[in-house]
Amino acid sequence: MSRVRRRVLFFVPVGIAMAAVLAWGLVGLPSFGLPHSDYARYFAQHATGQRHTTNVVAAIVFDYRGWDTMGEELIMVSGVMGTALLLRSTRGEEHRAARDPVTSELLTWLRPGMIPLVLLLGLWTISYGYITPGGGFQGGVIGAGAALLTWLAGSYQRYQVLTPDPLVDAAEGGGAFVYLAVGLAGLAAGGTYLHNLIPLGTTGDLASGGTIAVLNAATGLAVAAGLVLIFHEFLEDYTETVPDVAAEER
Amino acid sequence: MSVFPYLVAGVLFIAGLYGVVSSRNYIHLAVCLTVMQSSTYVALITVGYLTNGQAPITKGAKPGKPLVDPVVQSLTLTDVVVSVAVLALVLSLALRAYRTHGTLDPDEMREMRG
């Protein structure tokens, strides 16, 4: 009997037991669509009044549960670092010029049309993150998507030129550093970690939310840079597998 | 009241777990892990849903309608992004394993070591 068959046979009783425990746990949860906990109700009612941001989710992410978000962000940064270290350490020293010419005409049209639009959408999602739906996490991903489009519609070389390694590394570390620094500044001023020191501003304005705005921007930067770095590492490996068509024809 | 959203979460979790158990390929395994993770998002968002609720954005919100739970939404949105970075780490481990052992099958890798 193969290992996989044995594992699956073992899984059947364990899976059934697990499903039963899962169902038991889910039964204890509030019914779908019914009013929920006081914790959630409190934020829904008071977040805008207390933090002057109209996006309650952003107020929770970057303020009420800002400590939790810092942990998440550090997980992301370490994930990105681990990926970069693992892929860089096994890669050969010699660097060939990447050969991945775009053959589709439709894709080359993406370049002037889509890339600036996607980048703008990313920046917009980050900068209005605490007023309308959006935020640093979502906007950062969209912004990194714009960078990926430069590879798709142009070439890997173009991607490298537009996102130079030192800049991306600095943005990644800088975003995480600003998050830590804002938290420590609250401590240094005699408050708690992540205590708000910046005037809260007028609700609904771009200049509102105090530290929420700063942390939102820092997170957007770190997320975008992190994803750009991940794409870079995988693209570097991918382009090495692209056959050298030009050299074969010569 | 409906149990179906919770059922979807449960099915996703068990299906992902089955994939992890029966996997013969590290990349397949990484995808199965994200399926399992997605089940927690479904469960979280389900917990926060309110009948006749509205999005937790107070700008332009209709007065009198309750907001859906913003806490579970914030937990989900951060984790969706973070899980991408973790998935990249798992995939780079798979790539590295393939380079050193020439296979993506965890069982074959063990046999090679003897």
Coordinates of C-alpha atoms in Angstrom, one line a residue:
Chain A
M1 CA 0.0 0.0 0.0
S2 CA 1.4 3.4 -1.0
R3 CA 2.1 6.1 1.5
V4 CA -0.7 8.3 0.1
R5 CA -3.3 5.5 0.3
R6 CA -2.4 4.9 4.0
R7 CA -2.5 8.6 4.7
V8 CA -6.0 8.9 3.1
L9 CA -7.3 5.9 5.0
F10 CA -6.1 7.5 8.2
F11 CA -7.7 10.7 7.2
V12 CA -11.2 9.3 6.8
P13 CA -11.9 8.7 10.6
V14 CA -9.8 11.7 11.6
G15 CA -11.6 13.9 9.1
I16 CA -15.0 12.8 10.2
A17 CA -14.1 13.4 13.9
M18 CA -12.7 16.8 12.9
A19 CA -15.9 17.7 10.9
A20 CA -18.0 16.8 13.9
V21 CA -15.9 19.0 16.2
L22 CA -16.0 21.8 13.7
A23 CA -19.8 21.5 13.4
W24 CA -20.1 21.5 17.1
G25 CA -18.1 24.7 17.3
L26 CA -20.0 26.4 14.5
V27 CA -23.3 25.6 16.2
G28 CA -22.2 27.9 19.1
L29 CA -21.7 30.9 16.8
P30 CA -24.4 33.5 16.4
S31 CA -27.0 32.7 13.8
F32 CA -26.4 34.1 10.3
G33 CA -27.6 37.7 10.0
L34 CA -28.5 38.2 13.6
P35 CA -27.1 41.2 15.7
H36 CA -23.7 40.4 17.1
S37 CA -21.4 41.1 20.0
D38 CA -21.2 44.2 22.1
Y39 CA -17.6 44.5 20.9
A40 CA -18.6 44.9 17.3
R41 CA -21.5 47.2 18.1
Y42 CA -19.3 49.5 20.2
F43 CA -16.9 50.1 17.2
A44 CA -19.7 50.6 14.8
Q45 CA -21.2 53.2 17.0
H46 CA -18.2 55.1 18.4
A47 CA -15.3 54.7 16.0
T48 CA -16.1 57.7 13.8
G49 CA -16.7 59.9 16.8
Q50 CA -13.5 58.8 18.6
R51 CA -11.1 58.5 15.7
H52 CA -12.6 60.9 13.1
T53 CA -12.3 58.3 10.3
T54 CA -15.4 57.3 8.4
N55 CA -14.1 53.8 7.5
V56 CA -14.6 51.9 10.7
V57 CA -12.6 48.9 9.5
A58 CA -9.5 51.2 9.0
A59 CA -9.9 52.6 12.5
I60 CA -9.9 49.1 13.9
V61 CA -7.0 47.9 11.7
F62 CA -4.7 50.8 12.4
D63 CA -5.9 52.0 15.8
Y64 CA -8.0 49.8 18.1
R65 CA -6.3 46.6 17.0
G66 CA -3.1 48.4 15.7
W67 CA -0.9 46.1 17.7
D68 CA -2.4 43.0 16.1
T69 CA -1.9 44.6 12.6
M70 CA 1.8 45.3 13.5
G71 CA 2.2 41.5 14.1
E72 CA 0.5 40.8 10.8
E73 CA 2.8 43.2 9.0
L74 CA 5.9 41.7 10.6
I75 CA 4.7 38.3 9.4
M76 CA 4.4 39.6 5.9
V77 CA 7.8 41.3 6.0
S78 CA 9.4 38.1 7.3
G79 CA 7.6 36.0 4.7
V80 CA 9.0 38.3 2.0
M81 CA 12.5 38.2 3.4
G82 CA 12.4 34.5 3.6
T83 CA 11.3 34.2 0.0
A84 CA 14.0 36.5 -1.2
L85 CA 16.7 34.8 0.9
L86 CA 15.7 31.3 -0.3
L87 CA 15.4 32.1 -3.9
R88 CA 18.5 34.3 -4.0
S89 CA 20.7 31.7 -2.3
T90 CA 20.1 29.0 -4.9
R91 CA 20.4 31.3 -8.0
G92 CA 23.5 31.2 -10.1
E93 CA 25.9 34.1 -9.9
E94 CA 26.0 35.0 -13.6
H95 CA 23.2 37.3 -14.7
R96 CA 22.0 37.0 -18.2
A97 CA 19.9 39.6 -19.8
A98 CA 16.3 38.5 -19.4
R99 CA 14.7 37.5 -22.7
D100 CA 10.9 37.6 -22.5
P101 CA 9.8 39.7 -25.5
V102 CA 6.1 40.5 -25.7
T103 CA 4.5 39.0 -28.8
S104 CA 0.9 40.0 -28.2
E105 CA -0.1 43.4 -29.6
L106 CA -3.0 43.6 -27.2
L107 CA -0.6 43.4 -24.3
T108 CA 1.6 46.2 -25.6
W109 CA -1.5 48.4 -25.6
L110 CA -1.8 47.7 -21.9
R111 CA 1.3 49.8 -21.3
P112 CA 0.0 53.3 -21.9
G113 CA -3.6 52.4 -21.1
M114 CA -3.8 50.1 -18.0
I115 CA -0.6 50.7 -16.0
P116 CA -1.1 54.3 -15.0
L117 CA -4.8 53.6 -14.3
V118 CA -4.0 50.7 -12.1
L119 CA -1.3 52.6 -10.3
L120 CA -3.6 55.5 -9.7
L121 CA -6.3 53.2 -8.4
G122 CA -3.8 51.8 -6.0
L123 CA -2.7 55.2 -4.7
W124 CA -6.3 56.3 -4.5
T125 CA -7.3 53.2 -2.5
I126 CA -4.4 53.8 -0.1
S127 CA -4.8 57.6 0.4
Y128 CA -8.6 57.5 1.0
G129 CA -8.3 54.2 2.9
Y130 CA -9.6 55.6 6.2
I131 CA -12.5 57.6 4.6
T132 CA -14.0 55.3 1.9
P133 CA -13.6 51.6 1.4
G134 CA -10.0 50.7 1.0
G135 CA -6.8 51.0 2.9
G136 CA -3.1 50.4 2.9
F137 CA -3.3 46.6 2.5
Q138 CA -5.7 46.6 -0.4
G139 CA -4.1 49.6 -2.2
G140 CA -0.7 48.2 -1.7
V141 CA -1.7 45.0 -3.6
I142 CA -3.2 47.0 -6.4
G143 CA -0.1 49.2 -6.7
A144 CA 2.1 46.0 -6.9
G145 CA -0.3 44.8 -9.6
A146 CA 0.7 47.9 -11.7
A147 CA 4.3 46.9 -11.4
L148 CA 3.5 43.4 -12.5
L149 CA 1.7 44.8 -15.5
T150 CA 4.9 46.5 -16.6
W151 CA 6.4 43.0 -16.9
L152 CA 3.4 41.6 -18.6
A153 CA 3.1 44.4 -21.2
G154 CA 6.8 45.2 -21.4
S155 CA 9.6 43.0 -20.3
Y156 CA 11.3 41.9 -17.2
Q157 CA 14.1 44.3 -17.8
R158 CA 11.6 47.1 -17.8
Y159 CA 10.2 45.8 -14.5
Q160 CA 13.7 45.8 -13.1
V161 CA 14.4 49.4 -14.2
L162 CA 11.1 50.7 -12.8
T163 CA 11.5 48.9 -9.5
P164 CA 15.2 49.0 -8.6
D165 CA 16.1 46.6 -5.8
P166 CA 17.6 49.1 -3.4
L167 CA 14.5 51.3 -3.6
V168 CA 12.1 48.4 -3.1
D169 CA 14.1 47.0 -0.2
A170 CA 14.2 50.4 1.4
A171 CA 10.5 50.9 0.9
E172 CA 9.7 47.5 2.4
G173 CA 11.9 48.1 5.5
G174 CA 10.9 51.7 5.8
G175 CA 7.2 50.9 5.8
A176 CA 7.6 48.4 8.6
F177 CA 10.0 50.8 10.5
V178 CA 7.5 53.7 10.4
Y179 CA 4.9 51.4 11.9
L180 CA 7.2 50.5 14.8
A181 CA 8.4 54.1 15.2
V182 CA 4.8 55.5 15.4
G183 CA 4.0 53.0 18.1
L184 CA 7.2 53.8 20.0
A185 CA 6.5 57.5 19.7
G186 CA 3.3 57.0 21.6
L187 CA 5.2 55.2 24.4
A188 CA 7.9 58.0 24.4
A189 CA 5.2 60.6 24.9
G190 CA 4.1 58.9 28.0
G191 CA 1.0 57.2 26.5
T192 CA 0.6 53.6 25.5
Y193 CA 2.1 51.9 22.4
L194 CA 0.5 53.4 19.3
H195 CA -1.0 56.2 21.3
N196 CA -2.3 58.9 19.0
L197 CA -0.1 62.0 19.1
I198 CA -1.3 63.7 15.9
P199 CA -4.4 66.0 15.8
L200 CA -7.4 64.0 14.6
G201 CA -8.6 66.6 12.1
T202 CA -12.1 67.0 10.6
T203 CA -14.1 63.8 10.0
G204 CA -14.2 63.0 6.3
D205 CA -11.1 65.1 5.4
L206 CA -7.9 63.6 4.0
A207 CA -6.1 65.2 7.0
S208 CA -8.0 63.2 9.6
G209 CA -7.5 60.1 11.8
G210 CA -4.1 61.1 13.3
T211 CA -1.8 58.1 13.4
I212 CA -4.3 56.1 11.4
A213 CA -3.4 58.1 8.3
V214 CA 0.4 57.6 8.9
L215 CA 0.1 53.9 9.6
N216 CA -2.2 53.4 6.6
A217 CA 0.4 55.0 4.3
A218 CA 3.3 53.1 5.8
T219 CA 1.4 49.8 5.5
G220 CA 0.5 50.6 1.8
L221 CA 4.2 51.2 1.1
A222 CA 5.3 48.0 2.9
V223 CA 2.7 45.8 1.2
A224 CA 3.3 47.2 -2.3
A225 CA 7.1 46.9 -1.9
G226 CA 6.8 43.4 -0.4
L227 CA 4.7 42.1 -3.3
V228 CA 6.9 43.8 -5.9
L229 CA 9.9 42.0 -4.2
I230 CA 8.2 38.6 -4.3
F231 CA 7.3 39.1 -8.0
H232 CA 10.8 40.1 -8.7
E233 CA 12.3 37.0 -7.1
F234 CA 9.9 34.6 -8.9
L235 CA 10.3 36.5 -12.3
E236 CA 14.1 36.3 -12.0
D237 CA 13.8 32.5 -11.8
Y238 CA 11.1 32.4 -14.5
T239 CA 13.1 34.4 -17.1
E240 CA 16.0 32.0 -16.8
T241 CA 13.8 29.3 -18.1
V242 CA 12.7 31.3 -21.2
P243 CA 14.5 29.8 -24.2
D244 CA 16.9 32.1 -26.0
V245 CA 15.1 32.4 -29.3
A246 CA 17.3 35.2 -30.7
A247 CA 20.5 33.3 -30.1
E248 CA 19.2 30.1 -31.7
E249 CA 18.3 32.0 -34.9
R250 CA 21.7 33.5 -35.2
Chain B
M1 CA -31.5 32.2 9.7
S2 CA -29.4 29.9 7.5
V3 CA -26.6 27.4 8.2
F4 CA -25.3 27.3 4.6
P5 CA -22.5 29.9 4.9
Y6 CA -21.1 28.0 7.9
L7 CA -21.5 24.8 5.9
V8 CA -19.5 26.3 3.1
A9 CA -16.7 27.2 5.5
G10 CA -16.7 23.7 7.0
V11 CA -16.6 22.0 3.5
L12 CA -13.8 24.3 2.4
F13 CA -11.8 23.4 5.5
I14 CA -12.2 19.7 5.2
A15 CA -11.7 19.7 1.5
G16 CA -8.4 21.6 1.9
L17 CA -7.3 19.3 4.7
Y18 CA -8.0 16.3 2.5
G19 CA -5.9 17.9 -0.2
V20 CA -3.1 18.4 2.2
V21 CA -3.3 14.8 3.4
S22 CA -3.4 13.2 -0.1
S23 CA -1.0 15.6 -1.7
R24 CA 1.9 14.3 -3.8
N25 CA 3.2 17.7 -4.9
Y26 CA 4.4 20.6 -2.8
I27 CA 2.7 23.2 -5.0
H28 CA -0.6 21.4 -4.8
L29 CA -0.1 21.3 -1.0
A30 CA 0.5 25.0 -0.9
V31 CA -2.8 25.7 -2.8
C32 CA -4.7 23.3 -0.5
L33 CA -3.4 25.2 2.5
T34 CA -4.8 28.5 1.1
V35 CA -8.1 26.7 0.5
M36 CA -8.1 25.8 4.2
Q37 CA -7.2 29.4 5.1
S38 CA -10.0 30.7 2.9
S39 CA -12.5 28.8 4.9
T40 CA -11.6 30.9 7.9
Y41 CA -12.4 34.0 5.9
V42 CA -15.8 32.7 5.0
A43 CA -16.5 31.8 8.6
L44 CA -15.4 35.2 9.9
I45 CA -17.4 37.2 7.4
T46 CA -20.4 35.0 8.0
V47 CA -20.2 35.8 11.8
G48 CA -20.2 39.5 11.0
Y49 CA -23.0 39.6 8.5
L50 CA -26.2 41.4 9.5
T51 CA -29.6 41.1 7.8
N52 CA -30.5 44.5 6.5
G53 CA -27.1 45.8 7.5
Q54 CA -24.8 48.1 5.6
A55 CA -21.0 48.4 5.0
P56 CA -19.1 49.7 8.0
I57 CA -18.4 53.0 6.4
T58 CA -20.1 55.9 8.1
K59 CA -19.5 58.3 5.3
G60 CA -22.8 58.3 3.3
A61 CA -24.3 55.6 5.5
K62 CA -28.1 55.5 5.6
P63 CA -29.2 56.4 9.1
G64 CA -31.1 53.8 11.1
K65 CA -29.5 50.8 9.4
P66 CA -27.0 48.9 11.5
L67 CA -23.4 48.4 10.3
V68 CA -22.1 44.9 9.8
D69 CA -19.4 43.7 12.1
P70 CA -16.2 45.7 11.3
V71 CA -13.9 43.7 13.5
V72 CA -14.1 40.4 11.6
Q73 CA -13.7 42.4 8.3
S74 CA -10.5 43.9 9.6
L75 CA -9.1 40.5 10.7
T76 CA -10.0 39.1 7.3
L77 CA -8.5 41.9 5.2
T78 CA -5.1 41.9 6.9
D79 CA -4.9 38.1 6.7
V80 CA -5.8 37.9 3.0
V81 CA -2.7 40.1 2.2
V82 CA -0.4 38.4 4.7
S83 CA -1.3 34.9 3.4
V84 CA 0.0 35.9 0.0
A85 CA 3.4 36.5 1.4
V86 CA 3.3 33.3 3.3
L87 CA 2.2 31.4 0.2
A88 CA 5.2 32.9 -1.6
L89 CA 7.4 31.6 1.1
V90 CA 6.0 28.1 0.9
L91 CA 6.3 28.1 -2.9
S92 CA 9.9 29.3 -2.7
L93 CA 10.6 26.4 -0.4
A94 CA 9.0 24.1 -2.9
L95 CA 11.2 25.5 -5.7
R96 CA 14.3 25.1 -3.5
A97 CA 13.3 21.5 -2.7
Y98 CA 12.9 20.8 -6.4
R99 CA 16.3 22.2 -7.2
T100 CA 18.1 20.1 -4.6
H101 CA 16.1 16.8 -4.9
G102 CA 14.7 17.0 -8.5
T103 CA 11.2 16.2 -7.3
L104 CA 8.2 17.9 -5.7
D105 CA 6.8 14.7 -4.2
P106 CA 7.3 14.7 -0.4
D107 CA 7.4 10.9 -0.2
E108 CA 10.0 10.5 -2.9
M109 CA 12.1 13.1 -1.1
R110 CA 12.1 11.0 2.0
E111 CA 13.0 7.8 0.1
M112 CA 16.0 9.6 -1.4
R113 CA 17.5 10.2 2.0
G114 CA 17.1 6.5 2.7

